[in-house]
Amino acid sequence: MRSRLWIVPVLTVLVAVAAALPALSRPAPDRAGAPGGGHRPDATGVVLAVHGGAGTALRREDTDARTEKAYRDGLAGALRAGRKVLREGGDSVAAVEAAVRVLEDDELFNAGKGAVFNEDAGHELDASIMRGSDQAAGAVAGVRHVRNPVSAARLVMERTPHVLLAGEGADAFAARNGLTPVTQDYFWTQARWDSLMKAKERARKGGKAVGGSAPGEAALGTVGAVAVDRDRGLAAATSTGGMTNKMAGRVGDSPLVGAGTYARNGTVAASATGAGEVFVRGAATATLAHLIEFGGKDVVAAAHEVVGERLPRLGGKGGVIALDPRGVLSAPFSSEGMLHGFLTEDGRIVTRVFPDESPGHR
Ligand code: ASP
């Protein structure tokens, strides 16, 4: 009996080694090893998400209840429009188009009706849409007479052999294909006019000439949507008036496939918002997709790497909404805030207008 007691410490050591083995074969629980690179998804079980632009945040302390409600209603209205499409069996392309149209018709957002002014006090609008099943895409740039540029983008995708139409040709194409033309006056709003005046004043004083930057000034507003339908088909769309006081003829990232918008089934649907030139140079949404497809990252890690690391290295801030085919949503932003919201498969609608409502920004 006494001679067999040696077995007790040996067994203890064996048990301890066996317990440690799985931990040794797992990556260390640091940022790099954890799923999402240590970042959390914004939501799971998501079928549709929208954004209302990145930029100067709405701040709790200086946002009255009416303003907060108006932004939440805008985002929720877009999500309801997309929900109706999906409930009636529509595909993800139809869902993102419907959602973006609602935001284009809401003057709070810098797209469609609420588009910002360029340096000539005119409006030039950009939009794109992409279908993940075959990577078909359509876009318009610099249109001046289209009420809903996202619908013109969809028509380019479905009715032409091209991907991007610009300027007068794009306006004429939209009108020929049944989209009601509007005059430039349609896009006039007091808030955007005030932003233009402030931008020109800043430029006169030698400050930043393009975009809005003063707190409370509407620098938010480009819109976008991503969706997954019951066939796991992904789609993404983005629409914008660009940047306040931009040069006439300037085109940003929003109408460019792989910069502002990207969708590929089995990988991701993504729509971006922020400093357009940097999103173009960084091929923002294509890079995000490639980090998943070729880099083996999940959607959360890929989105955070693009928005939190790669674009800031090029000098640009902004955000992205990225949805994978399983319904995992990542919505990181490096700007002060990004208005966004999502719809889950059980029909629940969530809107996030303050930066502290997003995981990772608490
Ligand atoms: N990315 C847009 C552009 O550069 C602007 C924005 O998202 O706020 O046109």
Coordinates of C-alpha atoms and ligand atoms in Angstrom, one line a residue:
M1 CA 0.0 0.0 0.0
R2 CA 2.6 2.4 1.2
S3 CA 4.9 1.7 -1.8
R4 CA 2.1 2.7 -4.3
L5 CA 1.7 6.3 -3.0
W6 CA 4.2 7.6 -5.6
I7 CA 1.4 7.4 -8.1
V8 CA -0.5 10.3 -6.5
P9 CA 2.0 13.1 -7.5
V10 CA 2.5 11.5 -11.0
L11 CA -1.2 11.4 -11.7
T12 CA -1.5 15.0 -10.5
V13 CA 1.2 16.1 -13.0
L14 CA -0.5 14.1 -15.8
V15 CA -3.9 15.6 -15.2
A16 CA -2.4 19.1 -15.1
V17 CA -0.5 18.5 -18.4
A18 CA -3.7 17.1 -20.1
A19 CA -5.7 20.1 -19.0
A20 CA -3.0 22.5 -20.4
L21 CA -2.8 20.8 -23.8
P22 CA -5.9 22.3 -25.4
A23 CA -4.9 25.7 -24.2
L24 CA -1.4 25.3 -25.7
S25 CA -2.8 24.4 -29.1
R26 CA -5.2 27.4 -29.0
P27 CA -3.9 30.9 -29.9
A28 CA -3.2 33.1 -26.9
P29 CA -6.4 35.0 -25.9
D30 CA -5.0 38.3 -27.0
R31 CA -6.4 40.7 -29.6
A32 CA -4.8 38.9 -32.5
G33 CA -5.9 35.4 -31.5
A34 CA -9.5 36.1 -30.6
P35 CA -12.3 36.0 -33.2
G36 CA -12.6 39.4 -34.8
G37 CA -9.1 40.3 -33.7
G38 CA -10.5 41.1 -30.3
H39 CA -13.4 43.2 -31.6
R40 CA -17.0 42.2 -31.2
P41 CA -19.7 42.1 -34.0
D42 CA -22.2 44.9 -33.8
A43 CA -25.0 42.4 -34.1
T44 CA -25.7 38.9 -35.3
G45 CA -28.8 37.5 -37.1
V46 CA -28.9 40.6 -39.2
V47 CA -30.6 40.6 -42.7
L48 CA -30.3 44.3 -43.5
A49 CA -28.2 47.2 -42.2
V50 CA -28.1 50.8 -43.2
H51 CA -25.8 53.7 -42.5
G52 CA -26.5 57.4 -42.5
G53 CA -22.9 58.6 -42.8
A54 CA -19.8 59.0 -40.7
G55 CA -18.4 62.2 -39.5
T56 CA -19.0 64.7 -36.7
A57 CA -21.0 62.7 -34.1
L58 CA -24.4 63.5 -32.8
R59 CA -23.5 64.2 -29.1
R60 CA -26.0 63.3 -26.4
E61 CA -25.3 66.6 -24.6
D62 CA -26.2 68.8 -27.5
T63 CA -28.8 66.8 -29.3
D64 CA -32.4 67.5 -28.5
A65 CA -35.1 64.8 -28.4
R66 CA -36.6 66.0 -31.7
T67 CA -33.3 65.8 -33.6
E68 CA -32.5 62.4 -32.1
K69 CA -36.0 61.1 -33.1
A70 CA -35.7 62.5 -36.6
Y71 CA -32.4 60.6 -37.3
R72 CA -33.7 57.4 -35.7
D73 CA -37.0 57.7 -37.7
G74 CA -35.0 58.2 -40.9
L75 CA -32.9 55.1 -40.3
A76 CA -35.9 53.0 -39.1
G77 CA -38.0 54.1 -42.1
A78 CA -35.3 52.8 -44.4
L79 CA -35.1 49.5 -42.5
R80 CA -38.8 49.1 -42.7
A81 CA -38.8 49.7 -46.4
G82 CA -36.2 47.0 -46.8
R83 CA -38.0 44.7 -44.4
K84 CA -41.2 44.9 -46.5
V85 CA -39.2 43.9 -49.6
L86 CA -37.6 40.9 -47.9
R87 CA -40.9 39.8 -46.3
E88 CA -42.5 39.8 -49.7
G89 CA -39.8 37.5 -51.0
G90 CA -37.7 40.3 -52.7
D91 CA -34.0 39.8 -53.0
S92 CA -31.2 41.6 -51.4
V93 CA -30.7 44.0 -54.3
A94 CA -34.3 45.1 -54.1
A95 CA -34.0 45.5 -50.3
V96 CA -30.9 47.7 -50.4
E97 CA -32.4 49.8 -53.2
A98 CA -35.6 50.3 -51.2
A99 CA -33.8 51.2 -48.0
V100 CA -31.4 53.7 -49.7
R101 CA -34.3 55.4 -51.6
V102 CA -36.0 56.2 -48.3
L103 CA -32.8 57.8 -47.0
E104 CA -32.3 59.7 -50.3
D105 CA -35.8 61.2 -49.9
D106 CA -35.0 62.4 -46.3
E107 CA -33.3 65.8 -46.3
L108 CA -31.5 64.9 -43.1
F109 CA -29.1 62.7 -45.1
N110 CA -26.5 63.8 -47.6
A111 CA -27.9 61.8 -50.5
G112 CA -30.8 62.6 -52.9
K113 CA -32.9 65.4 -51.4
G114 CA -30.4 66.4 -48.7
A115 CA -27.3 66.4 -51.0
V116 CA -24.6 68.9 -50.1
F117 CA -23.6 71.8 -52.3
N118 CA -20.4 71.8 -54.4
E119 CA -18.1 74.8 -54.7
D120 CA -20.4 76.2 -57.5
A121 CA -23.5 76.0 -55.2
G122 CA -24.7 73.1 -57.4
H123 CA -25.4 69.5 -56.5
E124 CA -23.7 66.5 -58.1
L125 CA -24.8 63.1 -56.8
D126 CA -23.0 59.7 -56.8
A127 CA -24.4 56.2 -56.2
S128 CA -23.7 52.6 -56.7
I129 CA -25.2 49.1 -56.2
M130 CA -23.7 45.7 -56.4
R131 CA -25.2 42.2 -56.5
G132 CA -23.1 39.5 -54.7
S133 CA -24.3 36.5 -56.7
D134 CA -22.5 37.4 -59.9
Q135 CA -20.7 40.6 -58.8
A136 CA -22.8 42.6 -61.2
A137 CA -22.6 46.3 -60.4
G138 CA -24.1 49.6 -61.6
A139 CA -23.2 53.2 -60.7
V140 CA -23.8 56.9 -61.5
A141 CA -21.5 59.8 -60.8
G142 CA -22.1 63.5 -60.9
V143 CA -25.8 63.3 -61.7
R144 CA -27.7 66.6 -61.3
H145 CA -31.2 65.7 -62.2
V146 CA -32.0 62.3 -60.6
R147 CA -34.1 62.2 -57.5
N148 CA -33.0 58.7 -56.5
P149 CA -29.5 58.0 -57.8
V150 CA -29.5 54.5 -56.4
S151 CA -32.3 53.5 -58.7
A152 CA -30.3 55.0 -61.7
A153 CA -27.4 52.8 -60.5
R154 CA -29.5 49.7 -60.5
L155 CA -30.8 50.5 -64.0
V156 CA -27.2 50.9 -65.2
M157 CA -26.5 47.4 -63.7
E158 CA -29.6 45.8 -65.2
R159 CA -30.0 47.6 -68.6
T160 CA -26.6 48.5 -69.9
P161 CA -23.4 46.6 -70.6
H162 CA -21.6 49.2 -68.5
V163 CA -20.9 49.7 -64.8
L164 CA -20.5 53.5 -64.4
L165 CA -22.3 56.3 -66.2
A166 CA -21.3 59.9 -65.4
G167 CA -22.7 63.4 -65.8
E168 CA -25.2 64.4 -68.5
G169 CA -25.2 60.9 -70.1
A170 CA -26.2 59.4 -66.8
D171 CA -28.9 62.0 -66.3
A172 CA -30.3 61.4 -69.8
F173 CA -30.1 57.6 -69.3
A174 CA -32.1 57.8 -66.0
A175 CA -34.8 60.0 -67.6
R176 CA -35.0 57.7 -70.6
N177 CA -35.5 54.7 -68.3
G178 CA -38.4 56.2 -66.5
L179 CA -36.9 57.9 -63.5
T180 CA -38.6 61.3 -62.9
P181 CA -36.2 64.1 -63.5
V182 CA -35.8 66.9 -60.9
T183 CA -34.3 70.3 -61.3
Q184 CA -31.4 71.4 -59.1
D185 CA -33.8 73.4 -56.9
Y186 CA -35.2 70.1 -55.6
F187 CA -32.0 69.6 -53.7
W188 CA -31.9 73.0 -52.0
T189 CA -32.1 72.9 -48.2
Q190 CA -31.2 75.6 -45.7
A191 CA -29.0 73.3 -43.6
R192 CA -26.8 72.4 -46.6
W193 CA -26.7 76.0 -47.7
D194 CA -25.5 77.1 -44.3
S195 CA -22.8 74.4 -44.4
L196 CA -21.6 75.7 -47.8
M197 CA -21.4 79.2 -46.4
K198 CA -19.5 78.0 -43.4
A199 CA -17.1 76.0 -45.6
K200 CA -16.4 79.0 -47.8
E201 CA -15.9 81.2 -44.7
R202 CA -13.4 78.6 -43.3
A203 CA -11.6 78.5 -46.7
R204 CA -11.4 82.3 -46.7
K205 CA -9.6 82.1 -43.3
G206 CA -7.2 79.5 -44.7
G207 CA -9.0 76.5 -43.0
K208 CA -10.4 73.2 -44.3
A209 CA -12.3 74.0 -47.5
V210 CA -14.1 70.7 -48.1
G211 CA -16.6 68.9 -45.9
G212 CA -18.3 70.1 -42.7
S213 CA -16.4 70.0 -39.5
A214 CA -17.9 72.3 -36.9
P215 CA -19.8 70.5 -34.1
G216 CA -23.4 70.3 -34.9
E217 CA -22.8 71.1 -38.5
A218 CA -24.1 68.4 -40.7
A219 CA -21.0 66.5 -41.8
L220 CA -22.9 63.2 -41.5
G221 CA -25.1 61.9 -44.2
T222 CA -23.8 59.7 -47.0
V223 CA -26.1 56.7 -46.9
G224 CA -25.7 53.0 -47.6
A225 CA -27.3 49.6 -47.1
V226 CA -26.2 46.0 -47.1
A227 CA -28.5 42.9 -47.1
V228 CA -28.6 39.2 -47.2
D229 CA -31.7 37.4 -48.5
R230 CA -33.2 34.0 -47.9
D231 CA -31.0 32.5 -50.7
R232 CA -28.0 33.9 -48.9
G233 CA -27.6 36.4 -51.7
L234 CA -25.7 39.6 -50.6
A235 CA -26.1 43.1 -52.0
A236 CA -24.7 46.5 -51.1
A237 CA -25.6 50.1 -52.2
T238 CA -24.2 53.6 -51.4
S239 CA -25.5 57.0 -52.3
T240 CA -24.1 60.5 -51.6
G241 CA -24.0 64.2 -52.4
G242 CA -20.3 64.0 -51.8
M243 CA -18.5 66.6 -49.7
T244 CA -19.6 70.2 -49.0
N245 CA -17.8 72.7 -51.3
K246 CA -16.1 69.9 -53.3
M247 CA -14.8 70.9 -56.7
A248 CA -17.3 70.7 -59.5
G249 CA -16.7 67.3 -61.2
R250 CA -15.2 65.7 -58.2
V251 CA -16.2 62.0 -57.8
G252 CA -15.7 60.2 -54.4
D253 CA -15.6 56.6 -53.3
S254 CA -19.4 56.1 -53.2
P255 CA -20.0 55.2 -56.8
L256 CA -16.8 53.2 -57.2
V257 CA -17.0 49.4 -56.9
G258 CA -14.4 48.2 -54.4
A259 CA -14.1 51.6 -52.8
G260 CA -17.5 52.7 -51.5
T261 CA -19.5 49.5 -52.3
Y262 CA -18.8 45.8 -52.7
A263 CA -20.7 42.6 -52.5
R264 CA -19.6 39.0 -53.2
N265 CA -21.7 36.0 -52.1
G266 CA -20.1 33.8 -49.5
T267 CA -17.8 36.7 -48.5
V268 CA -19.3 40.1 -47.6
A269 CA -21.6 43.0 -48.5
A270 CA -20.0 46.4 -47.5
S271 CA -20.9 50.0 -47.9
A272 CA -18.5 52.8 -46.8
T273 CA -18.6 56.4 -45.7
G274 CA -15.9 58.9 -44.9
A275 CA -13.0 60.7 -46.5
G276 CA -13.8 59.6 -50.1
E277 CA -10.3 60.1 -51.6
V278 CA -8.7 57.9 -49.0
F279 CA -11.4 55.2 -49.4
V280 CA -10.6 55.2 -53.1
R281 CA -6.8 55.0 -52.6
G282 CA -7.2 52.3 -50.0
A283 CA -9.8 50.3 -52.2
A284 CA -11.7 50.2 -48.9
T285 CA -14.5 47.7 -49.4
A286 CA -12.6 45.4 -51.9
T287 CA -9.7 45.2 -49.4
L288 CA -12.2 44.3 -46.7
A289 CA -13.6 41.5 -48.9
H290 CA -10.1 40.3 -49.8
L291 CA -9.0 40.1 -46.2
I292 CA -11.9 37.7 -45.7
E293 CA -11.5 35.8 -49.0
F294 CA -7.8 35.6 -49.2
G295 CA -6.7 36.5 -45.7
G296 CA -8.9 34.1 -43.8
K297 CA -10.2 36.9 -41.5
D298 CA -13.8 37.0 -40.3
V299 CA -15.9 40.0 -41.2
V300 CA -15.3 41.7 -37.8
A301 CA -11.5 41.5 -38.0
A302 CA -11.5 42.6 -41.7
A303 CA -13.7 45.6 -41.1
H304 CA -11.7 46.8 -38.1
E305 CA -8.4 46.3 -39.9
V306 CA -9.6 48.4 -42.9
V307 CA -11.3 51.2 -40.9
G308 CA -9.1 51.2 -37.8
E309 CA -5.6 50.5 -39.3
R310 CA -5.3 50.7 -43.1
L311 CA -7.3 53.8 -43.9
P312 CA -5.9 55.9 -41.0
R313 CA -2.4 55.1 -42.3
L314 CA -3.5 56.8 -45.5
G315 CA -4.8 59.7 -43.5
G316 CA -8.6 59.0 -43.7
K317 CA -11.4 58.6 -41.3
G318 CA -14.8 57.1 -41.7
G319 CA -16.7 53.9 -41.2
V320 CA -18.2 50.9 -43.0
I321 CA -21.1 48.5 -42.5
A322 CA -20.1 45.0 -43.4
L323 CA -22.4 42.0 -43.4
D324 CA -21.4 38.4 -43.9
P325 CA -23.6 35.7 -45.3
R326 CA -24.4 34.3 -41.9
G327 CA -25.8 37.6 -40.7
V328 CA -22.8 38.9 -38.7
L329 CA -22.7 42.7 -38.9
S330 CA -19.6 44.8 -38.2
A331 CA -20.0 48.6 -38.2
P332 CA -16.7 50.1 -37.1
F333 CA -15.9 53.8 -37.5
S334 CA -12.8 55.9 -36.9
S335 CA -14.7 59.2 -37.2
E336 CA -16.5 60.6 -34.2
G337 CA -19.6 58.8 -35.1
M338 CA -21.5 56.8 -37.7
L339 CA -25.3 56.8 -37.9
H340 CA -26.5 53.3 -38.5
G341 CA -29.1 50.7 -37.9
F342 CA -30.0 47.1 -38.6
L343 CA -32.9 44.6 -39.0
T344 CA -32.6 41.1 -37.6
E345 CA -34.1 38.0 -39.1
D346 CA -36.9 38.1 -36.5
G347 CA -38.0 41.5 -37.7
R348 CA -36.4 43.6 -34.9
I349 CA -35.2 47.1 -35.9
V350 CA -32.3 48.8 -34.0
T351 CA -31.0 52.3 -34.6
R352 CA -27.7 53.7 -33.3
V353 CA -27.2 57.4 -33.5
F354 CA -24.8 58.1 -30.6
P355 CA -21.2 56.7 -30.7
D356 CA -21.6 55.1 -27.3
E357 CA -24.4 52.9 -28.6
S358 CA -21.9 50.8 -30.6
P359 CA -19.9 48.0 -29.1
G360 CA -16.2 48.9 -29.0
H361 CA -17.1 52.6 -28.6
R362 CA -18.3 52.3 -25.1
Ligands
ASP1 N1 -17.5 59.2 -48.9 C1 -18.3 60.3 -49.3 C2 -17.5 61.0 -50.4 O1 -16.3 61.2 -50.3 C3 -18.6 61.3 -48.2 C4 -19.1 60.7 -47.0 O2 -19.2 59.5 -46.8 O3 -19.4 61.4 -46.0 O4 -18.1 61.5 -51.3

